[in-house]
JSON list of C-alpha atoms in Angstrom, two decimals:
[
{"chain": "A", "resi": 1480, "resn": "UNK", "atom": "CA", "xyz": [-21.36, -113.49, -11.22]},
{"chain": "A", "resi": 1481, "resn": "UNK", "atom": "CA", "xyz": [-18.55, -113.07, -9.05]},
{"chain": "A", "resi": 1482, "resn": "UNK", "atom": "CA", "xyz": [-19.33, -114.14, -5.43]},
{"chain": "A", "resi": 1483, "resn": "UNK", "atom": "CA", "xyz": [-18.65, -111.31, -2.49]},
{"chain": "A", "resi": 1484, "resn": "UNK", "atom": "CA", "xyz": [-17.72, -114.16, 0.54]},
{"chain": "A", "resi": 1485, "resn": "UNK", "atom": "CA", "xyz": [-14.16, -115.56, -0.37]},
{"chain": "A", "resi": 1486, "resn": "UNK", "atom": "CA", "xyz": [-14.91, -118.16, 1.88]},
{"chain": "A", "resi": 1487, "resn": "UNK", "atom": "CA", "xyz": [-11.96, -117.54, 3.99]},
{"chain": "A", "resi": 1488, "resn": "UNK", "atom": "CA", "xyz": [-13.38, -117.26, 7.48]},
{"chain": "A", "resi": 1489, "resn": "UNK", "atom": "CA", "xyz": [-9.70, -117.21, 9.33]},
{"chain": "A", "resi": 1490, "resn": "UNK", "atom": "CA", "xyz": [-9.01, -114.12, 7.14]},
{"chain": "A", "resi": 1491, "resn": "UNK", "atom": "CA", "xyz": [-12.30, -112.50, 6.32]},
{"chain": "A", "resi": 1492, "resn": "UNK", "atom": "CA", "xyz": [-11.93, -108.64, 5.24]},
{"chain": "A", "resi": 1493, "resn": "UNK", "atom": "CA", "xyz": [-15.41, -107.38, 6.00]},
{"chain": "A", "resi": 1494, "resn": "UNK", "atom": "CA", "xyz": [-16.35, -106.42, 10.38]},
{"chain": "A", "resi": 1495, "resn": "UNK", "atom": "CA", "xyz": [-19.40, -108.65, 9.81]},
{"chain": "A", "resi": 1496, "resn": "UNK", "atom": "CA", "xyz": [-19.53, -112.00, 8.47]},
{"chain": "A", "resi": 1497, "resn": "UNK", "atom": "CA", "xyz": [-21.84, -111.70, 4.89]},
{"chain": "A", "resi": 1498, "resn": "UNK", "atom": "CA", "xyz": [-22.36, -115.37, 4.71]},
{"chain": "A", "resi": 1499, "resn": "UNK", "atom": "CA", "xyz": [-24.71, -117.32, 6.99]},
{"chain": "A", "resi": 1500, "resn": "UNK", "atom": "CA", "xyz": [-23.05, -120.51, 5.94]},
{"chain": "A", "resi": 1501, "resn": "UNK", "atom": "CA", "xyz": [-19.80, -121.79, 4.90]},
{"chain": "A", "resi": 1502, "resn": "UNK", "atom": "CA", "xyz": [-19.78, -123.95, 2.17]},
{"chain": "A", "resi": 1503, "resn": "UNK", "atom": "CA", "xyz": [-18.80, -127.61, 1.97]},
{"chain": "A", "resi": 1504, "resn": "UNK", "atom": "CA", "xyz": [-15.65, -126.74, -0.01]},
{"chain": "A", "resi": 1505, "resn": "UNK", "atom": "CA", "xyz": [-14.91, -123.74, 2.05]},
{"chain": "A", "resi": 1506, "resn": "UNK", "atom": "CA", "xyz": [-15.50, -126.02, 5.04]},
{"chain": "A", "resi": 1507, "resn": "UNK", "atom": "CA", "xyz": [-13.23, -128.44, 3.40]},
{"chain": "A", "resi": 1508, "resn": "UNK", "atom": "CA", "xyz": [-10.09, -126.17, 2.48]},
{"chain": "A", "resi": 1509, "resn": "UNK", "atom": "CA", "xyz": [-10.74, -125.08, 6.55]},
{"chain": "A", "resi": 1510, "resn": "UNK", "atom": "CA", "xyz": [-10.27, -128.70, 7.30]},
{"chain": "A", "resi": 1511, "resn": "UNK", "atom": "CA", "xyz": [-6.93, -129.10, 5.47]},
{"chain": "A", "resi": 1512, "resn": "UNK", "atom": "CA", "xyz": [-5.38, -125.47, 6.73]},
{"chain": "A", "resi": 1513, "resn": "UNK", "atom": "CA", "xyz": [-6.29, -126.08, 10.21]},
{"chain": "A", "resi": 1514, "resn": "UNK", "atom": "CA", "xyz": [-4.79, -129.97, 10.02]},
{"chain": "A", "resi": 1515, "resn": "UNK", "atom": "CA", "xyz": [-1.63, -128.39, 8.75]},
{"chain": "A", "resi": 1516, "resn": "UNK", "atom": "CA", "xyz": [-1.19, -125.61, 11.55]},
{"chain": "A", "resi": 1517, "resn": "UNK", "atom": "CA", "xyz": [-2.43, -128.17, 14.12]},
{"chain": "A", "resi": 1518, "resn": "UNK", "atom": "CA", "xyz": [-0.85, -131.77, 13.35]},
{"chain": "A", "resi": 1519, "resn": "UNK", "atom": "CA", "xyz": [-4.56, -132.52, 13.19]},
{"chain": "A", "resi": 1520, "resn": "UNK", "atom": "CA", "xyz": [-6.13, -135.31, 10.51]},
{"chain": "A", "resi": 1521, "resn": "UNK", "atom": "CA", "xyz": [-9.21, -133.60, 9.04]},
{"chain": "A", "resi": 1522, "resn": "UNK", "atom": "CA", "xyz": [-11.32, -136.48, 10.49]},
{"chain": "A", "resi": 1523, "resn": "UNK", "atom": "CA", "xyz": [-10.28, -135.01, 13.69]},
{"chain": "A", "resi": 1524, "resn": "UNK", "atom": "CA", "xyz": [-11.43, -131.15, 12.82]},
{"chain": "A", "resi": 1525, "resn": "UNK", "atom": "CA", "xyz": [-15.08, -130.23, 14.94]},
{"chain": "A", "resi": 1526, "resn": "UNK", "atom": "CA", "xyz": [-17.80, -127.78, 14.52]},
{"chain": "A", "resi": 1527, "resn": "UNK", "atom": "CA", "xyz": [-16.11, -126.71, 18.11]},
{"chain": "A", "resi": 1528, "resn": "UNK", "atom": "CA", "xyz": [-12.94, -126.06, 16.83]},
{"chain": "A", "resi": 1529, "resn": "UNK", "atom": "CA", "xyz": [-13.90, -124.40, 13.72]},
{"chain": "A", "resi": 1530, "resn": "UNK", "atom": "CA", "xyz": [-15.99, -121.87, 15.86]},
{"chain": "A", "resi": 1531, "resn": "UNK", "atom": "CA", "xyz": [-12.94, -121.66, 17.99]},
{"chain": "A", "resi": 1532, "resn": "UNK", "atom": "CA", "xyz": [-11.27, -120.33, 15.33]},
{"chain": "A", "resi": 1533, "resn": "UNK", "atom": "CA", "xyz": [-13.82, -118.06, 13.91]},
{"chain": "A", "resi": 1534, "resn": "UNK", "atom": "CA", "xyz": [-14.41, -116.34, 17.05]},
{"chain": "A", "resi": 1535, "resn": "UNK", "atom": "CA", "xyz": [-10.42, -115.98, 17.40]},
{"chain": "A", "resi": 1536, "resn": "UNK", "atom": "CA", "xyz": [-9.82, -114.37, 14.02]},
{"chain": "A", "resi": 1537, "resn": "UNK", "atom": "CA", "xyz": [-12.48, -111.99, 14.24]},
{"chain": "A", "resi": 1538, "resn": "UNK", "atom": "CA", "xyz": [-11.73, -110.76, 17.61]},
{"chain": "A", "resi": 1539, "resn": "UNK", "atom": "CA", "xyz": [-8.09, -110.21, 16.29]},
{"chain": "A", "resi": 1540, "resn": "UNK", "atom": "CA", "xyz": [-9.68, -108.87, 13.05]},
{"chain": "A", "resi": 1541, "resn": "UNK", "atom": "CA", "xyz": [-12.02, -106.40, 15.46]},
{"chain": "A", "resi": 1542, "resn": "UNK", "atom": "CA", "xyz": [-9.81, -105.74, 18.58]},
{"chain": "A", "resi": 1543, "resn": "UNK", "atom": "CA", "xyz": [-8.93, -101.98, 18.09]},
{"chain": "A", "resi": 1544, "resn": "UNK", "atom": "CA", "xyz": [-12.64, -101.41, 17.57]},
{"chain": "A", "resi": 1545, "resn": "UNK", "atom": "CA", "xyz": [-13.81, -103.58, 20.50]},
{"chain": "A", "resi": 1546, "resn": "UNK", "atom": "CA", "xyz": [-11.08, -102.08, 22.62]},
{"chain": "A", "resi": 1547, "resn": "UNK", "atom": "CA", "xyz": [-12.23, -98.55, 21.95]},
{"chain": "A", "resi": 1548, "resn": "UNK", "atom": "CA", "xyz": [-15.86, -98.92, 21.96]},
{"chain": "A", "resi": 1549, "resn": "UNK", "atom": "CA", "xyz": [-15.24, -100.86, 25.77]},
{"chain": "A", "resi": 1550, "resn": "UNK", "atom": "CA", "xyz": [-12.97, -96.95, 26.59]},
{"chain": "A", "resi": 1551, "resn": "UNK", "atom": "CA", "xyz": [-15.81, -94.91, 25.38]},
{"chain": "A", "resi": 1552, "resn": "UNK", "atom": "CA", "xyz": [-18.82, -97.13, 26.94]},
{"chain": "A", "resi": 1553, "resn": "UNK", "atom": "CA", "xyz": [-16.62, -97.43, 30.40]},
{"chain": "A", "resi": 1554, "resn": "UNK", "atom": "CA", "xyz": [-16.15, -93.50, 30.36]},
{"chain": "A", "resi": 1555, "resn": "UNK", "atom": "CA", "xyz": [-19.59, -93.23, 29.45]},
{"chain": "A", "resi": 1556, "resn": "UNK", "atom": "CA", "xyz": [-20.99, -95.02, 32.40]},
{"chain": "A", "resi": 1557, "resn": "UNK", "atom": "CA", "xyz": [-18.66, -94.29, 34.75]},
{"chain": "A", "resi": 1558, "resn": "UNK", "atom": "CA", "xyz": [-20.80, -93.40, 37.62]},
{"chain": "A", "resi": 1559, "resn": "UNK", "atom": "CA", "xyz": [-23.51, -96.21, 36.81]},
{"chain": "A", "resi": 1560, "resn": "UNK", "atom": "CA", "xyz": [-20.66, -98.67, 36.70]},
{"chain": "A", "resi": 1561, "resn": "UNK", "atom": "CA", "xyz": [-18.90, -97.20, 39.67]},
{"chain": "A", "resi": 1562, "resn": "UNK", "atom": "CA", "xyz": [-22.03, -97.64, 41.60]},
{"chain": "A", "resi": 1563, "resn": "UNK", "atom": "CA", "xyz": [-22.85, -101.17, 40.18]},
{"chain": "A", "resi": 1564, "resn": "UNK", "atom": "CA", "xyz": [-19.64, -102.77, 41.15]},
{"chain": "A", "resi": 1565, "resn": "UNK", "atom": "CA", "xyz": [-19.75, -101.37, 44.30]},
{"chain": "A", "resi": 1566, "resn": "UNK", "atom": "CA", "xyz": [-22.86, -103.16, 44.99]},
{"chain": "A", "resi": 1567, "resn": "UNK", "atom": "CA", "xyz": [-21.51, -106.61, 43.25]},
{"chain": "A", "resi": 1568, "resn": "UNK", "atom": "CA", "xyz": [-18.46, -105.65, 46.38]},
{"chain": "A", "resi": 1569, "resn": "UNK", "atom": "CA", "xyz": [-21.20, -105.51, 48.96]},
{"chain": "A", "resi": 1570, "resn": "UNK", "atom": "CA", "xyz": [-22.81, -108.37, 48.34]},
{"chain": "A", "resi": 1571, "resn": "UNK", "atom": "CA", "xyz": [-19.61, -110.11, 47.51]},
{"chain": "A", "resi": 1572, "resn": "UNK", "atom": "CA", "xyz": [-17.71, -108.76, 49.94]},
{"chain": "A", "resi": 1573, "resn": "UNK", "atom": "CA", "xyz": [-17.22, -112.20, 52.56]},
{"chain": "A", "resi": 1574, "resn": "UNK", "atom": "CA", "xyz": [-16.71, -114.28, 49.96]},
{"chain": "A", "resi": 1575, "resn": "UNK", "atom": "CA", "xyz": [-13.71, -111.93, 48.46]},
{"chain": "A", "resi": 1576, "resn": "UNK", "atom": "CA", "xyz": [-12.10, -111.63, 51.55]},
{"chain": "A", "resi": 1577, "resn": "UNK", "atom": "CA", "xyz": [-11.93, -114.78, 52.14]},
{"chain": "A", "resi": 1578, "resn": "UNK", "atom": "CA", "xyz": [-10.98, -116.08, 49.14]},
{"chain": "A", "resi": 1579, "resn": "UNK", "atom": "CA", "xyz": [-7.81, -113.36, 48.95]},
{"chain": "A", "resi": 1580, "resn": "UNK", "atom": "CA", "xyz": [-7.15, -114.96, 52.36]},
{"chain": "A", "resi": 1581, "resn": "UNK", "atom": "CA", "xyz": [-6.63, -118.52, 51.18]},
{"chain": "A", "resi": 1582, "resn": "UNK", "atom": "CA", "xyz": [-4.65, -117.35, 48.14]},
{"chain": "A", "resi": 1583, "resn": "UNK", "atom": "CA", "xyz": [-2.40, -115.39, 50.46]},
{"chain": "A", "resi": 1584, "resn": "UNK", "atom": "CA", "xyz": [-1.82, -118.00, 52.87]},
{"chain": "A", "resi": 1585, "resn": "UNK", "atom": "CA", "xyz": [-1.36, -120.87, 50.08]},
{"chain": "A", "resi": 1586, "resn": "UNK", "atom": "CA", "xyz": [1.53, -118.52, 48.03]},
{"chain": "A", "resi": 1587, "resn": "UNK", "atom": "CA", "xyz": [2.97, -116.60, 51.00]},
{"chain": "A", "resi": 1588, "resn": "UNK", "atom": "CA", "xyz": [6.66, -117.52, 50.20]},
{"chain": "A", "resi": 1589, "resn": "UNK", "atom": "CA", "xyz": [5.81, -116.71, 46.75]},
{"chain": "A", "resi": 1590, "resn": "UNK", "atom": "CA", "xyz": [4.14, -113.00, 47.32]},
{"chain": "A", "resi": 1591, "resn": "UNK", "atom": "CA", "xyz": [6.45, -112.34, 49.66]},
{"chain": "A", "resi": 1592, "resn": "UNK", "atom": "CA", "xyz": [9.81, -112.89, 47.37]},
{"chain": "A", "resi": 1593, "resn": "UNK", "atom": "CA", "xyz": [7.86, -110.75, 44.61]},
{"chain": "A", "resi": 1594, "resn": "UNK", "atom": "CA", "xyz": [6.75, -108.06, 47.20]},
{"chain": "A", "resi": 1595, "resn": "UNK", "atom": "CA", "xyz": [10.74, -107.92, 48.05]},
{"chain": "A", "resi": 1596, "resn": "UNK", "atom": "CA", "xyz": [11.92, -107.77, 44.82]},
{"chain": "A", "resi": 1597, "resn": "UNK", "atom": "CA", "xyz": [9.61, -105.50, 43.76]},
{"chain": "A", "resi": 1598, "resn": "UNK", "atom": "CA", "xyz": [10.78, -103.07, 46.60]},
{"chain": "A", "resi": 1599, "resn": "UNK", "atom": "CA", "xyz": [13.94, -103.29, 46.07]},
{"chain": "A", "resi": 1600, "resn": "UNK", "atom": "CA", "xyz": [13.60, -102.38, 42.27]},
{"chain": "A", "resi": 1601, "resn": "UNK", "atom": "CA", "xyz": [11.56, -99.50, 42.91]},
{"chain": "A", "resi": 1602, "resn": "UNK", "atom": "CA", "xyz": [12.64, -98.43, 46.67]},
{"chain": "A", "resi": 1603, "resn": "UNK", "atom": "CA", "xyz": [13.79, -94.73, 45.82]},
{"chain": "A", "resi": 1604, "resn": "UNK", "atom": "CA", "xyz": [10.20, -94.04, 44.22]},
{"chain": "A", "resi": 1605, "resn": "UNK", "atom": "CA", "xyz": [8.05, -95.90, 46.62]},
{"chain": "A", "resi": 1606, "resn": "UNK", "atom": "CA", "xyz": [9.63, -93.87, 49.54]},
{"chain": "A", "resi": 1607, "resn": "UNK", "atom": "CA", "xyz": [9.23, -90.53, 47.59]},
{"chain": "A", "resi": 1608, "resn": "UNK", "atom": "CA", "xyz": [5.87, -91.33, 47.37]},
{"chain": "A", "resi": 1609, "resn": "UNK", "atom": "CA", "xyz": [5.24, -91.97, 50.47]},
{"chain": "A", "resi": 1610, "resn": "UNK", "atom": "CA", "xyz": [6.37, -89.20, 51.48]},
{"chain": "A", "resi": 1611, "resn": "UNK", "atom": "CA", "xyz": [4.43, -86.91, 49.22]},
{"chain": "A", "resi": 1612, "resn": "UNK", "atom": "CA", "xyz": [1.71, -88.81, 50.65]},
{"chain": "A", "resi": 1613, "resn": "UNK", "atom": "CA", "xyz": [2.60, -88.18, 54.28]},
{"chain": "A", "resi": 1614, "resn": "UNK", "atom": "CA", "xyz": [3.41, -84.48, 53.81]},
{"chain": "A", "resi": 1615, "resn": "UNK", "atom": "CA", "xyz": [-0.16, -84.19, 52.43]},
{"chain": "A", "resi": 1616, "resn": "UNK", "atom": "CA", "xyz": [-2.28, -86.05, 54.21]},
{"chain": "A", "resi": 1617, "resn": "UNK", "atom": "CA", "xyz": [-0.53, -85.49, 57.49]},
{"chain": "A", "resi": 1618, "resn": "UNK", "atom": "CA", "xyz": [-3.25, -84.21, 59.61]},
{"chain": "A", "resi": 1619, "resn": "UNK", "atom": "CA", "xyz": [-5.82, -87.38, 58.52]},
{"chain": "A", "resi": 1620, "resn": "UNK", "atom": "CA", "xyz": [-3.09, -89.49, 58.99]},
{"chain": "A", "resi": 1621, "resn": "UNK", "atom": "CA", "xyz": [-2.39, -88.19, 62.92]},
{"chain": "A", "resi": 1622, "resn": "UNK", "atom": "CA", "xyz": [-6.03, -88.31, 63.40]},
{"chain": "A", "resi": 1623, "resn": "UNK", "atom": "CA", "xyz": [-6.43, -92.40, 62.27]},
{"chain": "A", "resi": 1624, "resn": "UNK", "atom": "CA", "xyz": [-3.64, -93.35, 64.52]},
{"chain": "A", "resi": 1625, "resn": "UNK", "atom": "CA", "xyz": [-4.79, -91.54, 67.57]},
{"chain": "A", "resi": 1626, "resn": "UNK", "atom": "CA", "xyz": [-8.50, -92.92, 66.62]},
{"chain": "A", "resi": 1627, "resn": "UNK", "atom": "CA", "xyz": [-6.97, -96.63, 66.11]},
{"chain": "A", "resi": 1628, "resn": "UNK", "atom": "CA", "xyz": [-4.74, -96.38, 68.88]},
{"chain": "A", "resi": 1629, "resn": "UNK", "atom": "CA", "xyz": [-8.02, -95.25, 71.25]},
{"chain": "A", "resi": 1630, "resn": "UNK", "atom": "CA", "xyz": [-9.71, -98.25, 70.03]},
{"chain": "A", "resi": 1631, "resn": "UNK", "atom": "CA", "xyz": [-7.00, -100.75, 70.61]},
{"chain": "A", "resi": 1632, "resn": "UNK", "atom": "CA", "xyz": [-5.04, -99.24, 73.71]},
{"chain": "A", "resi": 1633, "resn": "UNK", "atom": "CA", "xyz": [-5.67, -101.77, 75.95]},
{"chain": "A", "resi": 1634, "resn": "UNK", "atom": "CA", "xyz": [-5.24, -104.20, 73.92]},
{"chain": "A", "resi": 1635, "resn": "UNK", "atom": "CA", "xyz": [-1.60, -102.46, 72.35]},
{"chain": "A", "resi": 1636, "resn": "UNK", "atom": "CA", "xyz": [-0.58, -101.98, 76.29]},
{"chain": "A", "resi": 1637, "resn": "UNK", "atom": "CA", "xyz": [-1.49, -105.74, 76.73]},
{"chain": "A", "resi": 1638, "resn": "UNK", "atom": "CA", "xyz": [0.57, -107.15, 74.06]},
{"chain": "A", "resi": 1639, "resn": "UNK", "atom": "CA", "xyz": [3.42, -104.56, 74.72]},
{"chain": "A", "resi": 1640, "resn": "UNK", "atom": "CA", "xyz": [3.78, -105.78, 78.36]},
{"chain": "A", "resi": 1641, "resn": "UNK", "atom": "CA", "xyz": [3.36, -110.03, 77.25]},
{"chain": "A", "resi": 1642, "resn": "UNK", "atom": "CA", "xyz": [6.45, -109.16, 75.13]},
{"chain": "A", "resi": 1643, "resn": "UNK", "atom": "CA", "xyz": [8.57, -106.95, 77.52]},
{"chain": "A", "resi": 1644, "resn": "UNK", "atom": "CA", "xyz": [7.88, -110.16, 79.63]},
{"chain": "A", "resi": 1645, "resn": "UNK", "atom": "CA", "xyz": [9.30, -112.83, 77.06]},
{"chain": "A", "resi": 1646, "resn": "UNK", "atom": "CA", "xyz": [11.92, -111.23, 75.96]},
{"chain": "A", "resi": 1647, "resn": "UNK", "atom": "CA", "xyz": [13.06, -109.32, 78.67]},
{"chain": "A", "resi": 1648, "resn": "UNK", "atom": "CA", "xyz": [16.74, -110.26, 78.85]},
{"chain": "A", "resi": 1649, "resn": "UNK", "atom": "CA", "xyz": [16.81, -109.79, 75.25]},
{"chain": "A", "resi": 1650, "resn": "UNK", "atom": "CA", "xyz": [15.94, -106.51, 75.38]},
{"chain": "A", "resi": 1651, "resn": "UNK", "atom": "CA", "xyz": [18.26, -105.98, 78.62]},
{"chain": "A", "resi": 1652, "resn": "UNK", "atom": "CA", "xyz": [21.03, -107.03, 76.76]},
{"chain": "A", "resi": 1653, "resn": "UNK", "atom": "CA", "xyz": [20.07, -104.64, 74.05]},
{"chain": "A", "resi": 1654, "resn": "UNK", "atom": "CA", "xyz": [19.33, -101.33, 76.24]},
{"chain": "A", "resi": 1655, "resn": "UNK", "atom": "CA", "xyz": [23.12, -102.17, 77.65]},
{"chain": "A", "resi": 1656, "resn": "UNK", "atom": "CA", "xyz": [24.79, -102.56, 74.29]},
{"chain": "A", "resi": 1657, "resn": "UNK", "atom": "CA", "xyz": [23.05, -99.28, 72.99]},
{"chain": "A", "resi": 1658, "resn": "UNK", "atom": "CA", "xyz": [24.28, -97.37, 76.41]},
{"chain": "A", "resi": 1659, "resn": "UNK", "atom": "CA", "xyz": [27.45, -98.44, 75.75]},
{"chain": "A", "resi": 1660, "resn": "UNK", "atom": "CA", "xyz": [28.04, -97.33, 72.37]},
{"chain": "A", "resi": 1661, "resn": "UNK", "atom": "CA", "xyz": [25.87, -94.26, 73.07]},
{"chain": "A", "resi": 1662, "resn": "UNK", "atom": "CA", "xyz": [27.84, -93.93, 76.36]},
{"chain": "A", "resi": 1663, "resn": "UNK", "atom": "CA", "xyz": [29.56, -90.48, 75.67]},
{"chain": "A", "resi": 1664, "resn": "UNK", "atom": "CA", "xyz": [26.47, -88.84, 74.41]},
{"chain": "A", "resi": 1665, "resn": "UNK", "atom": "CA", "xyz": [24.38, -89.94, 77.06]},
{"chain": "A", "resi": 1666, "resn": "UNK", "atom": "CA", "xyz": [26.82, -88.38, 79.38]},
{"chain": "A", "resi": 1667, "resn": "UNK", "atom": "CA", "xyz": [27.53, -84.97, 77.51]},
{"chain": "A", "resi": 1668, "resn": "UNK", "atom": "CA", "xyz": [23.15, -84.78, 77.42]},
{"chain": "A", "resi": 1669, "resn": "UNK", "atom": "CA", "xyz": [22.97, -85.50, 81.07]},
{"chain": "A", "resi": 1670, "resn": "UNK", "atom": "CA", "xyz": [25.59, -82.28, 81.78]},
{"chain": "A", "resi": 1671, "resn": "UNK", "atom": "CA", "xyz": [23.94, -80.36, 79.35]},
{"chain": "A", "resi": 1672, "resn": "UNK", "atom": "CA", "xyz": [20.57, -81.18, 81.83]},
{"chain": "A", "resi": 1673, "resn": "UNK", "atom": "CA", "xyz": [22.13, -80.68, 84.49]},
{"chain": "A", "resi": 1674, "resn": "UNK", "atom": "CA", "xyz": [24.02, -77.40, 83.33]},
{"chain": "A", "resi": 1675, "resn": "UNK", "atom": "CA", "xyz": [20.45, -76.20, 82.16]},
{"chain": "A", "resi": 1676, "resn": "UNK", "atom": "CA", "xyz": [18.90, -77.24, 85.70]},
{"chain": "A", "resi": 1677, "resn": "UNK", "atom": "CA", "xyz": [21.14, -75.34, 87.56]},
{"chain": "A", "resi": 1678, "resn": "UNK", "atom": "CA", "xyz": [20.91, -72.19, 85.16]},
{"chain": "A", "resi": 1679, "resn": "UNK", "atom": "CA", "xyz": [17.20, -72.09, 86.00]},
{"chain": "A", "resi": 1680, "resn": "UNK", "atom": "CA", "xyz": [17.27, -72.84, 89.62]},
{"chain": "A", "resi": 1681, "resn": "UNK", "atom": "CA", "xyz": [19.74, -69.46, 89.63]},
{"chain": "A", "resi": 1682, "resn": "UNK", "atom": "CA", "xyz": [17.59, -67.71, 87.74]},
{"chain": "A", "resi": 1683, "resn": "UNK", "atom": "CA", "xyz": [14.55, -68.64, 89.65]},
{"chain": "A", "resi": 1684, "resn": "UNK", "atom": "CA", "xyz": [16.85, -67.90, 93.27]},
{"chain": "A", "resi": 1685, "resn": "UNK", "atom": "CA", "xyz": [17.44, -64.34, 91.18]},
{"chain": "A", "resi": 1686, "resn": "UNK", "atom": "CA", "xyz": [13.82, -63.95, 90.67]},
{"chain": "A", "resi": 1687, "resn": "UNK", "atom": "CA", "xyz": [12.77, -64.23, 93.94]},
{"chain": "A", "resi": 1688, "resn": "UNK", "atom": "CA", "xyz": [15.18, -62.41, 95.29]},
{"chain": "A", "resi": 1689, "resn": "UNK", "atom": "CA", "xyz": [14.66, -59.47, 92.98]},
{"chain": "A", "resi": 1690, "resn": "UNK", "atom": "CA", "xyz": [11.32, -59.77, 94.52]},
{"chain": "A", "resi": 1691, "resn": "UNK", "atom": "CA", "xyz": [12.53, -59.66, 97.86]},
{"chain": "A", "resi": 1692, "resn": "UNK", "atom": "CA", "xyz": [14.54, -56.47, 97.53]},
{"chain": "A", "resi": 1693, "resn": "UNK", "atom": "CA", "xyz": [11.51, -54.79, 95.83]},
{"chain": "A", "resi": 1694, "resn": "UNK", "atom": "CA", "xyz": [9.35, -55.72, 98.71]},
{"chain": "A", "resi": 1695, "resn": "UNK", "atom": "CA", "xyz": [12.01, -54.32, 101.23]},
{"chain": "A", "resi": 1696, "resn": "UNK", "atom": "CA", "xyz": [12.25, -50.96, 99.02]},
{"chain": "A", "resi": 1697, "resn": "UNK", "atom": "CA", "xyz": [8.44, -50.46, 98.53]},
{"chain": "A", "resi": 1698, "resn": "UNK", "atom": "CA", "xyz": [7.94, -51.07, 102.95]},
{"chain": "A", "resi": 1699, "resn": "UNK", "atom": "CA", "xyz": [11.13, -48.82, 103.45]},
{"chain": "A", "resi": 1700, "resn": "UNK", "atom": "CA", "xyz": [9.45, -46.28, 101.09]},
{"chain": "A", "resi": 1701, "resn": "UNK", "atom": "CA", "xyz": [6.08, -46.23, 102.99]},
{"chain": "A", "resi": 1702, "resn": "UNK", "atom": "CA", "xyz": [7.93, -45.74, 106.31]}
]
């Protein structure tokens, strides 16, 4: 009678396994092959490692199933998962936080050079984005500021001022070299200022004096 288990675990054709034991020859040849692939004697070969292996092959034999079975559970139970690990977050949340905050501080040189490369490689799209973002969500946006900047003003004003303070002749020398390579458009605004204040003083010396004249006419008229 021919036998239906070929006894090859690492390349078994059926989803399930049919056999509840390998045999000692099958066990045997298993030996030998995995000596060969891993410069192992056979005296060397476990229970362990043959499991090892098992379990390997059949989730390479199984992983298209076992990766669409997880898609359809997961879409499934979205909600119920949703909701689950936002509890596991909860609870978690401390720990997590912390934990990011070592890793960041440990491999700061390290994120930051992949942060920068990573911007640079993709600069055009993250801006685009960004703005897409912006334009959208403009209003929320100009709402958060004004609510953060509420909640830290005094603190923002604080800061602002300790740093005016250190580096004020830094910032001095800064305000002078922007004048002075802004100088001719600083000047042709001021005119344009003062053009525009004189324009409605005029106008506002014509007003009331249109007034005037009207007041004369209307107390000329009644006499």
């Amino acid at each position: 009678m021919k036998k239906v288990c070929n006894e090859d675990c690492l390349h078994c054709p059926y989803e399930d396994c049919i056999c509840d034991e390998v045999t000692v020859e099958a066990f045997q040849k298993l030996q030998g092959t995995h000596a060969t692939d891993t410069h192992l004697s056979p005296n060397q070969f476990s229970k362990k490692e043959y499991e090892r292996d098992y379990k390997k092959a059949y989730r390479e034999r199984h992983k298209d199933y076992n990766a669409r079975y997880k898609g359809e559970y997961r879409k499934a139970n979205h909600e119920r998962l949703k909701h689950e690990k936002a509890i596991w977050y909860q609870a978690k949340r401390q720990e997590i936080a912390l934990k990011h905050a070592a890793y960041r501080e440990k491999h700061r040189s390290e994120l930051a050079a992949k942060h920068a490369a990573y911007y640079q490689q993709h600069k055009d799209k993250i801006k685009e984005r960004g703005a897409i973002y912006r334009a959208e969500h403009q209003e929320e946006i100009k709402a958060r500021k004004a609510k953060e900047y509420q909640a830290r003003k005094e603190e923002i004003r604080l800061r602002n001022a300790a740093y005016r303070e250190q580096h004020r002749d830094e910032l001095n020398a800064k305000q002078r070299e922007w004048r002075e390579a802004h100088k001719d458009e600083i000047n042709a605004k001021q005119r344009e200022r003062r053009r525009q204040k004189k324009e409605q003083a005029a106008a506002e010396a014509a007003k009331l004096q249109n007034q005037q004249n009207c007041d004369t006419l209307e107390k000329n008229k009644t006499n």
